[in-house]
Every structure is written in C-alpha cells, then in structure tokens.
PDB file of C-alpha atoms and ligand atoms in Angstrom:
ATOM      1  CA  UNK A   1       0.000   0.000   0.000  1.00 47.00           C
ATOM      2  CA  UNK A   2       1.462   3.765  -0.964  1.00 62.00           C
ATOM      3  CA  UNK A   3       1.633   5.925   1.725  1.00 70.00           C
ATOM      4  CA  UNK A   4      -1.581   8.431   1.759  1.00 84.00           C
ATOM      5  CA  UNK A   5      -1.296  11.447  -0.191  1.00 89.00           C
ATOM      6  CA  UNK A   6      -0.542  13.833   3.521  1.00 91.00           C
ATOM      7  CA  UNK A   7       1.874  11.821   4.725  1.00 91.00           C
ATOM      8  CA  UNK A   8       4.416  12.462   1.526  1.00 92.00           C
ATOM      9  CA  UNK A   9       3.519  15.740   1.615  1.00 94.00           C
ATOM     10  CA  UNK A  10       4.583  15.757   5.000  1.00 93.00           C
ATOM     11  CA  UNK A  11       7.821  14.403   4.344  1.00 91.00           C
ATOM     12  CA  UNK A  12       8.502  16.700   2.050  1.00 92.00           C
ATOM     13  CA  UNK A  13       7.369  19.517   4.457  1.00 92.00           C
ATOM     14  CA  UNK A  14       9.750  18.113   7.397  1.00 88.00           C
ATOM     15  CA  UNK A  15      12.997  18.608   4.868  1.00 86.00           C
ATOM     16  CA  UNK A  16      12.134  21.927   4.054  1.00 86.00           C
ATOM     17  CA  UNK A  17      11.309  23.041   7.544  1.00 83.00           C
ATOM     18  CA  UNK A  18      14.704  21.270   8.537  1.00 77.00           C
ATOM     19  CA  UNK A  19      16.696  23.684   6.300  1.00 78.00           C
ATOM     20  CA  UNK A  20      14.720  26.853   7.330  1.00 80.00           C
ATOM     21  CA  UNK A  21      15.546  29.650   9.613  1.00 78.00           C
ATOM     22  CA  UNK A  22      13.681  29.353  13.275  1.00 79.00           C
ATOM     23  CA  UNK A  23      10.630  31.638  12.598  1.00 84.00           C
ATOM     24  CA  UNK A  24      10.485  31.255   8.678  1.00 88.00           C
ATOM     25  CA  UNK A  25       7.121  31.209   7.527  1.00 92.00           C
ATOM     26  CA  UNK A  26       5.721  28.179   6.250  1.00 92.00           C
ATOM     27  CA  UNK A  27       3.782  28.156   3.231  1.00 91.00           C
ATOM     28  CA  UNK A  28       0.057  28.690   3.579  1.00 92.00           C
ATOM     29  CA  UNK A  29      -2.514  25.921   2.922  1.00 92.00           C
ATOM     30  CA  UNK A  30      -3.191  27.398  -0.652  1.00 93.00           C
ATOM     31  CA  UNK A  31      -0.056  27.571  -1.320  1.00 93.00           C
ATOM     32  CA  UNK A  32       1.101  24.413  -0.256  1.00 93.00           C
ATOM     33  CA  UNK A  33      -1.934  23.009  -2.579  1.00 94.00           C
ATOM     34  CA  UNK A  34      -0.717  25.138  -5.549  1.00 95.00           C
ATOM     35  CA  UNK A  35       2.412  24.113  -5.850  1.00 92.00           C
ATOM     36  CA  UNK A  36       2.204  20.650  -5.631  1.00 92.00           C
ATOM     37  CA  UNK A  37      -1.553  20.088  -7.284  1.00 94.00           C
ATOM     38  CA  UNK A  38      -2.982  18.260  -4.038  1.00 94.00           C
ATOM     39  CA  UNK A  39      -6.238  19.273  -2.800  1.00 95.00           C
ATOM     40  CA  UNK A  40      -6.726  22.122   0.436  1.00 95.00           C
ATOM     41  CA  UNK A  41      -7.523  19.666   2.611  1.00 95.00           C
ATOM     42  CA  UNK A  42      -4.256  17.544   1.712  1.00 95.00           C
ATOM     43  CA  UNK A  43      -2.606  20.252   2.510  1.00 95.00           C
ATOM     44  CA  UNK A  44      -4.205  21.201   5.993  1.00 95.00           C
ATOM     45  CA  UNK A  45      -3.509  17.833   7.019  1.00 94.00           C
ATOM     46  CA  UNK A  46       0.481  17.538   6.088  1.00 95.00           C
ATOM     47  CA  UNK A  47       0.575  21.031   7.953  1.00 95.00           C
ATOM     48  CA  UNK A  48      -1.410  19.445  10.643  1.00 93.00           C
ATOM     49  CA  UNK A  49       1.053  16.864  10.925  1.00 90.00           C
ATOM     50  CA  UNK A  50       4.057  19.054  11.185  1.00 88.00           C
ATOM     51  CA  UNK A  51       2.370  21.351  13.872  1.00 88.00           C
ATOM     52  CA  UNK A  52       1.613  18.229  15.979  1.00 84.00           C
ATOM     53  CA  UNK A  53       5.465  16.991  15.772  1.00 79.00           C
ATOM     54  CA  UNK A  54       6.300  20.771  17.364  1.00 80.00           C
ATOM     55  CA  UNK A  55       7.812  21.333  13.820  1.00 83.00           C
ATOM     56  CA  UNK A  56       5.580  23.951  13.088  1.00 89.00           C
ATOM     57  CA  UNK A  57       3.632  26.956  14.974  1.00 89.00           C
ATOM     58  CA  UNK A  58       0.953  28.573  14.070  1.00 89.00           C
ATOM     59  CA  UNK A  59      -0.013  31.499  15.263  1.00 86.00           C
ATOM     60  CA  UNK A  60      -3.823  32.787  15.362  1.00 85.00           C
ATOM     61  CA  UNK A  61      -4.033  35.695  13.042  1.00 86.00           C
ATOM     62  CA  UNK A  62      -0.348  35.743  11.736  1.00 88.00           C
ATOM     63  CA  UNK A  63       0.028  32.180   9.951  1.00 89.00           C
ATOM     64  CA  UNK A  64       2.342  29.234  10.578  1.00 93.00           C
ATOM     65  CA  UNK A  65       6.012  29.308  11.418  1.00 91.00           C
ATOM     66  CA  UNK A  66       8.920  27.361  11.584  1.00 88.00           C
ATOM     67  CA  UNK A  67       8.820  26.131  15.191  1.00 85.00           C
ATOM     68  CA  UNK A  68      11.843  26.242  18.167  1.00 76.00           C
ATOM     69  CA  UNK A  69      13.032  23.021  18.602  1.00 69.00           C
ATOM     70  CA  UNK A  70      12.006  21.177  21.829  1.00 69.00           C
ATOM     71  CA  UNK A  71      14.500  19.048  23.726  1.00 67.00           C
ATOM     72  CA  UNK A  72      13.419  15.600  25.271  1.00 64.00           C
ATOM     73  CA  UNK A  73      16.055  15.422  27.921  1.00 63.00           C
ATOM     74  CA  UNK A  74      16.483  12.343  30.374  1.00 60.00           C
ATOM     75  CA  UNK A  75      16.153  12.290  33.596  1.00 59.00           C
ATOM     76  CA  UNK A  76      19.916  10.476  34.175  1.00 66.00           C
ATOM     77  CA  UNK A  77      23.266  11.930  35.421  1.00 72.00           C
ATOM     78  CA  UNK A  78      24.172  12.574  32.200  1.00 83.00           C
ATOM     79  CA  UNK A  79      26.034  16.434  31.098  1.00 91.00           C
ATOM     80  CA  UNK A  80      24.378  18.702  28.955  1.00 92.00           C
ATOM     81  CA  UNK A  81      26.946  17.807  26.519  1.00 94.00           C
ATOM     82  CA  UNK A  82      26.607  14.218  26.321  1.00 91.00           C
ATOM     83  CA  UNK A  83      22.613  14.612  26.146  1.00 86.00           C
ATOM     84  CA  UNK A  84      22.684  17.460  23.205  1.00 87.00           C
ATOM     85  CA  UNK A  85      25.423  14.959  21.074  1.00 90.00           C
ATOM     86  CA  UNK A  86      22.840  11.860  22.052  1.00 85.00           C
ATOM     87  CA  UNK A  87      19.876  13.534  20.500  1.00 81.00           C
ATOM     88  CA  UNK A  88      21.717  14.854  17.416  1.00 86.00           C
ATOM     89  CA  UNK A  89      22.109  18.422  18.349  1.00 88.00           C
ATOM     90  CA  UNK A  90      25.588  20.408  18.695  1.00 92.00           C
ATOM     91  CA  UNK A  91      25.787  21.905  22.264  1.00 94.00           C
ATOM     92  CA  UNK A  92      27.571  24.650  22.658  1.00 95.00           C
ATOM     93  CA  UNK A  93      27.858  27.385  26.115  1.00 97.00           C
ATOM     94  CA  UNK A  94      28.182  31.296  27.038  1.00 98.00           C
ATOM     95  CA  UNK A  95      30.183  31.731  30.126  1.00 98.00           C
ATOM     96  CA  UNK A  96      28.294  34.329  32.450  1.00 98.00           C
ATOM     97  CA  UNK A  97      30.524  33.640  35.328  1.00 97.00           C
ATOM     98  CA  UNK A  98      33.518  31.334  36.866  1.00 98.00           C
ATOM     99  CA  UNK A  99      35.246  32.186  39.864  1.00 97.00           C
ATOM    100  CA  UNK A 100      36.440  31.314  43.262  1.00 97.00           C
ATOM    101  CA  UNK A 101      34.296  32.721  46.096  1.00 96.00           C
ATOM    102  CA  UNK A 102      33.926  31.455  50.117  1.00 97.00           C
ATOM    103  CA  UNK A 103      30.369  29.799  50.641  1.00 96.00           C
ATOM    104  CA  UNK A 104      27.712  31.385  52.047  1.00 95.00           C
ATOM    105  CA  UNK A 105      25.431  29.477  54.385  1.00 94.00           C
ATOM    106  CA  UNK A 106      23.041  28.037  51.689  1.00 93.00           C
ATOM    107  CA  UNK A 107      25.577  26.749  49.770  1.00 95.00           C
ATOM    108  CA  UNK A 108      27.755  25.224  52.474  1.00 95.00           C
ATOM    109  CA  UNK A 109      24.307  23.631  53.768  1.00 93.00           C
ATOM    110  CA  UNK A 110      23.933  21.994  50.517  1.00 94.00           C
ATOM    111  CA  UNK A 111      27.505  20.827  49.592  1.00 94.00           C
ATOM    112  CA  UNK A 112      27.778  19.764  53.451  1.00 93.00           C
ATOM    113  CA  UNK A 113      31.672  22.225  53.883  1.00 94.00           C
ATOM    114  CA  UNK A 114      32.012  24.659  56.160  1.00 94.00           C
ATOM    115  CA  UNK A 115      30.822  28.182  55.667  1.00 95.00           C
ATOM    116  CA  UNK A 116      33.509  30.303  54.191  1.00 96.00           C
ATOM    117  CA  UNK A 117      34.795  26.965  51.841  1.00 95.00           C
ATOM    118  CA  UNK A 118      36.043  28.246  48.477  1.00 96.00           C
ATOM    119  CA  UNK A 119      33.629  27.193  46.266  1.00 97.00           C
ATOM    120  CA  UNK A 120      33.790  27.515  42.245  1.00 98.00           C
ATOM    121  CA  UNK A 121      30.721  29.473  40.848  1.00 98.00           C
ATOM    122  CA  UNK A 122      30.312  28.350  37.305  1.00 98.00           C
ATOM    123  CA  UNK A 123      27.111  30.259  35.017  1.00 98.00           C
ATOM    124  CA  UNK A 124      26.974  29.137  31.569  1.00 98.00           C
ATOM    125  CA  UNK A 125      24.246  29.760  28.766  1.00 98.00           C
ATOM    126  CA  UNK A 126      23.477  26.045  27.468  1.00 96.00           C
ATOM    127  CA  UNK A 127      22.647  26.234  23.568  1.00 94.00           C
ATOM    128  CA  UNK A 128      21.821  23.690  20.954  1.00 90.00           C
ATOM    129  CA  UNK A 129      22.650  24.207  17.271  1.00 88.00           C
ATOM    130  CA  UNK A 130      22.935  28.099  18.581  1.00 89.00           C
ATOM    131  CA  UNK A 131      19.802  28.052  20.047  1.00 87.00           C
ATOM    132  CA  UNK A 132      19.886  28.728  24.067  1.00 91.00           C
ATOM    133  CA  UNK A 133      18.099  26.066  25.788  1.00 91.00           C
ATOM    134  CA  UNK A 134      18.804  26.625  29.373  1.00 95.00           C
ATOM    135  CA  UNK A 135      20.923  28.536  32.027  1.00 97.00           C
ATOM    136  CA  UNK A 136      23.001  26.769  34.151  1.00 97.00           C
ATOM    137  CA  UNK A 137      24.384  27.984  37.675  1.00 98.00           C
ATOM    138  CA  UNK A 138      26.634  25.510  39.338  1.00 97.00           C
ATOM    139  CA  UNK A 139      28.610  25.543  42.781  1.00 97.00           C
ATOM    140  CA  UNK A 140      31.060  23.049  42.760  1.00 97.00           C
ATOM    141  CA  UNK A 141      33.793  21.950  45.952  1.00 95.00           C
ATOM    142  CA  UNK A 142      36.962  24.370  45.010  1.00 95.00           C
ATOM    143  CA  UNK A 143      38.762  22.160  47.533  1.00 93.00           C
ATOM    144  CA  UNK A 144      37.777  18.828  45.357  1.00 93.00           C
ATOM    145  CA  UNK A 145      38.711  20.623  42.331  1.00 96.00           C
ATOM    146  CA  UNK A 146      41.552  22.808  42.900  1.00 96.00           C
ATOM    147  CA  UNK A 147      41.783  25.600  39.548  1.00 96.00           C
ATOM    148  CA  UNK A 148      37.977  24.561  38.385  1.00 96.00           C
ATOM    149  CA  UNK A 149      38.059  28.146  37.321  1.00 94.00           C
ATOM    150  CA  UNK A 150      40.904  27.990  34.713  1.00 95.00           C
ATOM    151  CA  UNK A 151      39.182  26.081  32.273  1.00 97.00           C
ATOM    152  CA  UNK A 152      37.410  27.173  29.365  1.00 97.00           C
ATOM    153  CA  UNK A 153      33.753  26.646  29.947  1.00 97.00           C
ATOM    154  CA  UNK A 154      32.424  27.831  26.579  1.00 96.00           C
ATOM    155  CA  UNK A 155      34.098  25.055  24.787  1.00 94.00           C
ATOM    156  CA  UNK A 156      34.714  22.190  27.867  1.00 95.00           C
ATOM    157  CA  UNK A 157      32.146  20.089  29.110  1.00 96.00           C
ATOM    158  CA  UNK A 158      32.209  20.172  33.095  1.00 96.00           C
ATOM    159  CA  UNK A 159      31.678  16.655  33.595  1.00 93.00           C
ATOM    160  CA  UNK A 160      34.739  15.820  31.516  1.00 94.00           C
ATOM    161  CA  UNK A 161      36.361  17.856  33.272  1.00 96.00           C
ATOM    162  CA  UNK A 162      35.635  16.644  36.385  1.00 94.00           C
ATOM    163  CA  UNK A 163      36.199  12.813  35.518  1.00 90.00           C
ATOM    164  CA  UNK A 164      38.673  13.052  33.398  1.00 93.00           C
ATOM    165  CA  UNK A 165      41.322  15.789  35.034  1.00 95.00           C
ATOM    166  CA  UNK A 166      39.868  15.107  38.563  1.00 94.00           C
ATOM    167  CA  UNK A 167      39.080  11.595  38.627  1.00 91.00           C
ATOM    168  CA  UNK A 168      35.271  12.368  39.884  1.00 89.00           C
ATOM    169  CA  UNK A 169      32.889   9.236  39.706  1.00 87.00           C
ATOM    170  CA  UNK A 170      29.796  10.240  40.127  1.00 85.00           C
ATOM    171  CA  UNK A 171      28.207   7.299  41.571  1.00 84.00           C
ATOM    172  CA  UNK A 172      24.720   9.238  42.713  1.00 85.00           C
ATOM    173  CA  UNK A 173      22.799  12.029  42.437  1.00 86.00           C
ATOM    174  CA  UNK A 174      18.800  13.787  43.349  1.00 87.00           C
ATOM    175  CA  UNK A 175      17.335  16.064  40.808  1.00 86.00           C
ATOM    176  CA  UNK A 176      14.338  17.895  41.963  1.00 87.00           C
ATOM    177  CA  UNK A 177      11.999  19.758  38.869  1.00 88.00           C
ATOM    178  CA  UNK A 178       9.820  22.664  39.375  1.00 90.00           C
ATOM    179  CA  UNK A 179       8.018  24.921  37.426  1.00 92.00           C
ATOM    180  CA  UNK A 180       8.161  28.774  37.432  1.00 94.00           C
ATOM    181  CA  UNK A 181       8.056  32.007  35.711  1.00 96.00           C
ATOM    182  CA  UNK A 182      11.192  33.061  34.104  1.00 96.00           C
ATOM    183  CA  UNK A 183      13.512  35.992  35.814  1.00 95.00           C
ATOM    184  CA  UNK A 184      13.755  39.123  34.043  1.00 94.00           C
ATOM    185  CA  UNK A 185      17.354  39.330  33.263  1.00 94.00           C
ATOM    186  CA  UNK A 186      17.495  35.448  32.297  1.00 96.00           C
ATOM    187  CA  UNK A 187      14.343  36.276  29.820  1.00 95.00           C
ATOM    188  CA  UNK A 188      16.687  38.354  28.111  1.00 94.00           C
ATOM    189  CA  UNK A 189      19.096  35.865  28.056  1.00 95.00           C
ATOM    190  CA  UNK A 190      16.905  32.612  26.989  1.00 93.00           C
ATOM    191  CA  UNK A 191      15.211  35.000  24.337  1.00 90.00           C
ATOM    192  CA  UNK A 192      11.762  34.207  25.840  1.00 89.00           C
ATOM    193  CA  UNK A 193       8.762  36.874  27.095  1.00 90.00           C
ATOM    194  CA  UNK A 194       9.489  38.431  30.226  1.00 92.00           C
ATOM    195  CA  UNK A 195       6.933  35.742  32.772  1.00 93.00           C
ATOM    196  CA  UNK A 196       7.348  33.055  30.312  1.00 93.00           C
ATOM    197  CA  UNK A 197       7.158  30.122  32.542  1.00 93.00           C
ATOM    198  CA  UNK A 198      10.391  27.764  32.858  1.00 94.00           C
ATOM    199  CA  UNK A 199      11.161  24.116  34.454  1.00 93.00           C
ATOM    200  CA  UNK A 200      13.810  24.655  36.690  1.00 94.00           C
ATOM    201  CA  UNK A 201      16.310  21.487  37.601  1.00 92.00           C
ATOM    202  CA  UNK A 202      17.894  21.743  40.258  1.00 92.00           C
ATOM    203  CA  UNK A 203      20.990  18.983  40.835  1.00 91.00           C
ATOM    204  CA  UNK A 204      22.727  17.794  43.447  1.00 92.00           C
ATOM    205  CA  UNK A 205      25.458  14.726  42.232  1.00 92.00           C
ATOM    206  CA  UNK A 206      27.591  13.028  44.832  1.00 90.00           C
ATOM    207  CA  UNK A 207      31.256  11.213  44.181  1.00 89.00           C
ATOM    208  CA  UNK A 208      33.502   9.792  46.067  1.00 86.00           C
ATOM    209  CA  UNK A 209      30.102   9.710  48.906  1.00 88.00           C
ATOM    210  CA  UNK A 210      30.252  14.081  49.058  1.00 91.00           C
ATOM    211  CA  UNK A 211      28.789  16.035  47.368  1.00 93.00           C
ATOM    212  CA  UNK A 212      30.264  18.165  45.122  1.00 93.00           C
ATOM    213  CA  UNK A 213      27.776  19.695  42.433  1.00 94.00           C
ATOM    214  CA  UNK A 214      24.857  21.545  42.964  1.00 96.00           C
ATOM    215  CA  UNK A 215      23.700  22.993  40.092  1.00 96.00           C
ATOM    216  CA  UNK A 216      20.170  24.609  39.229  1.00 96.00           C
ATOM    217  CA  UNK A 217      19.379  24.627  34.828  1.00 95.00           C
ATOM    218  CA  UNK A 218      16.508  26.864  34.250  1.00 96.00           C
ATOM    219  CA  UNK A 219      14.652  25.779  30.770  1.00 93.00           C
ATOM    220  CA  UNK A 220      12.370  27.471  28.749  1.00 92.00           C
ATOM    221  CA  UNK A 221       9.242  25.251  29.422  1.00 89.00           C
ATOM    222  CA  UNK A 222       8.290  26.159  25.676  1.00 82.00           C
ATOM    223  CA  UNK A 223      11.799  24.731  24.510  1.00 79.00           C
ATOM    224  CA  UNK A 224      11.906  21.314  26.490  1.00 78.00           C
ATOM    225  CA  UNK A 225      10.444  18.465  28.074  1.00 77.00           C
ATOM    226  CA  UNK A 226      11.135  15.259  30.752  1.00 75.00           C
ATOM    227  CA  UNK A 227      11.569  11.655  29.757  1.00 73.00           C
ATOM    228  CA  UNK A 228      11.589   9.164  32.085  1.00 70.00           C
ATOM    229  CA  UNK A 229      11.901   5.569  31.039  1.00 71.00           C
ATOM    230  CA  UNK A 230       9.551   3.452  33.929  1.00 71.00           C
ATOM    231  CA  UNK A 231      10.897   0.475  35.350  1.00 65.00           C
ATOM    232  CA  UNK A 232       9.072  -1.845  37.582  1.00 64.00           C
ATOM    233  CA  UNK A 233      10.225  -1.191  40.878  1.00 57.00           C
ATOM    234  CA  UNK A 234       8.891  -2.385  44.350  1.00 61.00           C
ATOM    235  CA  UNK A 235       8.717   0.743  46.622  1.00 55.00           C
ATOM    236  CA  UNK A 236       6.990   1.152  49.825  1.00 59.00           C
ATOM    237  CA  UNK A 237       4.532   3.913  49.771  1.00 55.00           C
ATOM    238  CA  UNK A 238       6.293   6.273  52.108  1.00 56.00           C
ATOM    239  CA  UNK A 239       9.640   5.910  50.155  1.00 57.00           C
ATOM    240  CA  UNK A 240       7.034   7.154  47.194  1.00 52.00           C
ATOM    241  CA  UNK A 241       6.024  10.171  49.056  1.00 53.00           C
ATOM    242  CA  UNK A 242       9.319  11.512  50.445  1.00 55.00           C
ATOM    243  CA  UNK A 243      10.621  11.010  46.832  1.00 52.00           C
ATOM    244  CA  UNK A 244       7.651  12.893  45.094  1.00 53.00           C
ATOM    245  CA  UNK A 245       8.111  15.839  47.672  1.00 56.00           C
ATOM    246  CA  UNK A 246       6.562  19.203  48.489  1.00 50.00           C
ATOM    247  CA  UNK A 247       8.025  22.054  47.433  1.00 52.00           C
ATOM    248  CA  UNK A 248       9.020  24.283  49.913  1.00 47.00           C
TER     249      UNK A 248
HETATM  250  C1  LIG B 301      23.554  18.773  32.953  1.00 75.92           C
HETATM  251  C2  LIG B 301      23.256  18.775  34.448  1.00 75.92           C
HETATM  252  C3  LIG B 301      24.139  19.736  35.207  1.00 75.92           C
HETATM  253  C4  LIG B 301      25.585  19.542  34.834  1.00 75.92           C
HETATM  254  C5  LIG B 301      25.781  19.662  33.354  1.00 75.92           C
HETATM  255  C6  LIG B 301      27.212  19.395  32.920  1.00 75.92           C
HETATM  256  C7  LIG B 301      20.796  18.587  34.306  1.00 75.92           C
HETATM  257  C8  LIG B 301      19.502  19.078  34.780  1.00 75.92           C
HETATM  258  N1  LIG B 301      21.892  19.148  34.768  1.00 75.92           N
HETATM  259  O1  LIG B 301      23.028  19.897  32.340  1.00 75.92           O
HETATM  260  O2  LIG B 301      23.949  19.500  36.577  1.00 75.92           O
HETATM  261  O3  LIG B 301      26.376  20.515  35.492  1.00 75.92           O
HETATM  262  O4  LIG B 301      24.951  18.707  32.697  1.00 75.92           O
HETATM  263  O5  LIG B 301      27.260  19.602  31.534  1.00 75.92           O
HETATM  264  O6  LIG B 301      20.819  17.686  33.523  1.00 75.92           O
HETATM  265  P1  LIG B 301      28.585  19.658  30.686  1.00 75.92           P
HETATM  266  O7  LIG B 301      29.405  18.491  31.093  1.00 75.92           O
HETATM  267  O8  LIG B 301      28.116  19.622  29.285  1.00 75.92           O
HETATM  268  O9  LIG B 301      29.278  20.951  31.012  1.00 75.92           O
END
C-alpha cells in the first residue's frame, strides 16, 4: 500500500522546515496546494502533521512558522553535553561567570563544607545548534577541584572535566523539577517573554560519597520536556512520598 497522499507531503514539508531559519514562515494551505496540485484539505492535514510533531507553529491571526526546537532530555546523570550529542544536536555554552568565592550558608548547607569553603561558581548559557536552551548555575567543591576556574567553559564540558582531570565518579545524584516564571534578566538571556514560565532542575550529584555539584538549569518550558523511562520497581509507599516531595 502507498503511503496516503498527507503523509508524503509531509515528508517533504519536514525537509524543508529542517533547512529553514527558526521563525520562517511556512507556506500557507493554498499555497502548499498550488504548488504541488494536491487538494486544500491535503494540505491542511500535512501542515497538521508538522504542527503536531512541534515542527511547526501557528499562530492565530499571523500564519504558521517554523517552530523552536524542543528538547526531550532524560532524567539520568548525564552532562548537557553528552545529552545534546545523544539527540543529534551540537551543544555549545556562554560563560556568564567562573570564579572562586567562600560559601555562604546556603551553599555550604547543601555541599555539606564549612561556611567560608572556596567554592567555584560556574554560570553558563546552554545552547543547541545556537539556540539557548537553558541557564546553568553551578557551585562546585573548590577544595575537590583545585583551579575549576581555569578552564574554558564555553568550549569544555564540566563533567569531563571533572572525571577526566579530577578523577570524579559520580556514583549518585537527586534532581528535583519545578516549574516557574522566568527571571527578568534570564528572559533576556533565553530570548523568551518576560513571565514566560520555565522548568527549573535543580541537581545535586555526589562522588567519592560528598557532594560536590549543585547545580540549578533553568529551561524554557516552551523549549523542552522530561523523559523518564519506567521500570518496575517495588517501593513502599512512604519511600514514594518523600521522593515525590513538596516544594518548599
Ligand atoms: C547537565 C546537568 C548539570 C551539569 C551539566 C554538565 C541537568 C539538569 N543538569 O546539564 O547539573 O552541570 O549537565 O554539563 O541535567 P557539561 O558536562 O556539558 O558541562
């Protein structure tokens, strides 16, 4: 059996969409019909399809465009790196900040040192294929990882970095989500309205039984989405609810 008349169409529609500009326009119904001789609704319906992958946007009153892409990240102690490669995309970063400063109560509380610890402040702007996906603030042990702030962020991966020069196995880690509205000066940043909501991560990875990372990546929630792959596990209801916790 030949694939319906829509589904080419579509096809046809994803390969030119992959070569266009984010934003491009897309080319109307009528047009779409025109220039290959298929009927209106044949051409709805491959436009229909492309809007429903997230390839395409319409937009009430101004006409369809060529969507952002969204990111289906894992939840895994993977790097942002690894996880942009993975998915076919080329990660690249904006260094906001990296440097050496003593840690304030919060932060000793969460990387369990004692106040005043140098810690390594690390802010990056995460992008894939140039487009940013997230921002990234990370406090990481100075003491673990003596000269942390000598590297070249834009173009190293952290966690490469931290296995490969330090030695770091990270053998655990907690990653709490939440959803919120985006700050004003990271709007500017991510390229989103200011109050646009985002999915903040916020990481915590442990090796060598400390830990050393805490990071918190603040997505666009327009840009990205969870995947979780569901095993069948045995856990006790009250192990459910103190891992499905409140937010505070
Ligand atoms: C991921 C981690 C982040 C880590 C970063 C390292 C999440 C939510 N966060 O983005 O904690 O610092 O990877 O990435 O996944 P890199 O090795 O590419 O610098």
């Amino acid at each position: 059996m030949t694939a319906p008349k829509y589904r080419e169409l579509a096809e046809m529609l994803r390969q030119q969409v992959s070569q266009a500009p984010i934003g491009a326009p897309a080319p109307s119904e009528r047009q779409l019909a025109e220039e290959t001789g298929v009927s209106r609704m044949t051409a709805r319906r491959a436009i229909d399809e492309l809007v429903k992958e997230g390839l395409l946007t319409r937009e009430v009153g101004r006409g369809t465009f060529v969507a952002r892409p969204t990111i289906s990240v894992p939840l895994q102690l993977t790097s942002f790196t690894d996880d942009m490669r993975a998915r076919g995309h080329v990660p690249s970063s904006r260094l906001l900040e990296l440097a050496d400063r003593p840690a304030d109560a919060r932060v000793a509380g969460v990387l369990g040192v004692e106040q005043g610890t140098p810690v390594t402040v690390l802010a990056r702007v995460r992008m894939a294929d140039g487009v940013p996906m997230a921002i990234e603030r990370s406090s990481l042990r100075a003491d673990r990882f003596p000269g942390l702030a000598r590297y070249d962020f834009e173009n190293e991966s952290l966690y490469r970095v931290l296995s490969e020069d330090y030695g770091a196995r990270f053998e655990a880690g907690e990653q709490v989500i939440r959803a919120g509205i985006v700050r004003d000066e990271d709007a500017e940043i991510l390229e989103i309205p200011s109050g646009a909501p985002v999915l903040e991560l916020v990481r915590v990875s442990v090796s060598r039984g400390e830990v050393v990372e805490w990071t918190t990546s603040t997505y666009p929630a327009s840009r990205f989405e969870l995947s979780a792959r569901i095993a069948p596990v045995t856990v006790r209801g009250s192990e459910l609810r103190s891992a499905l916790r409140v937010r505070d």
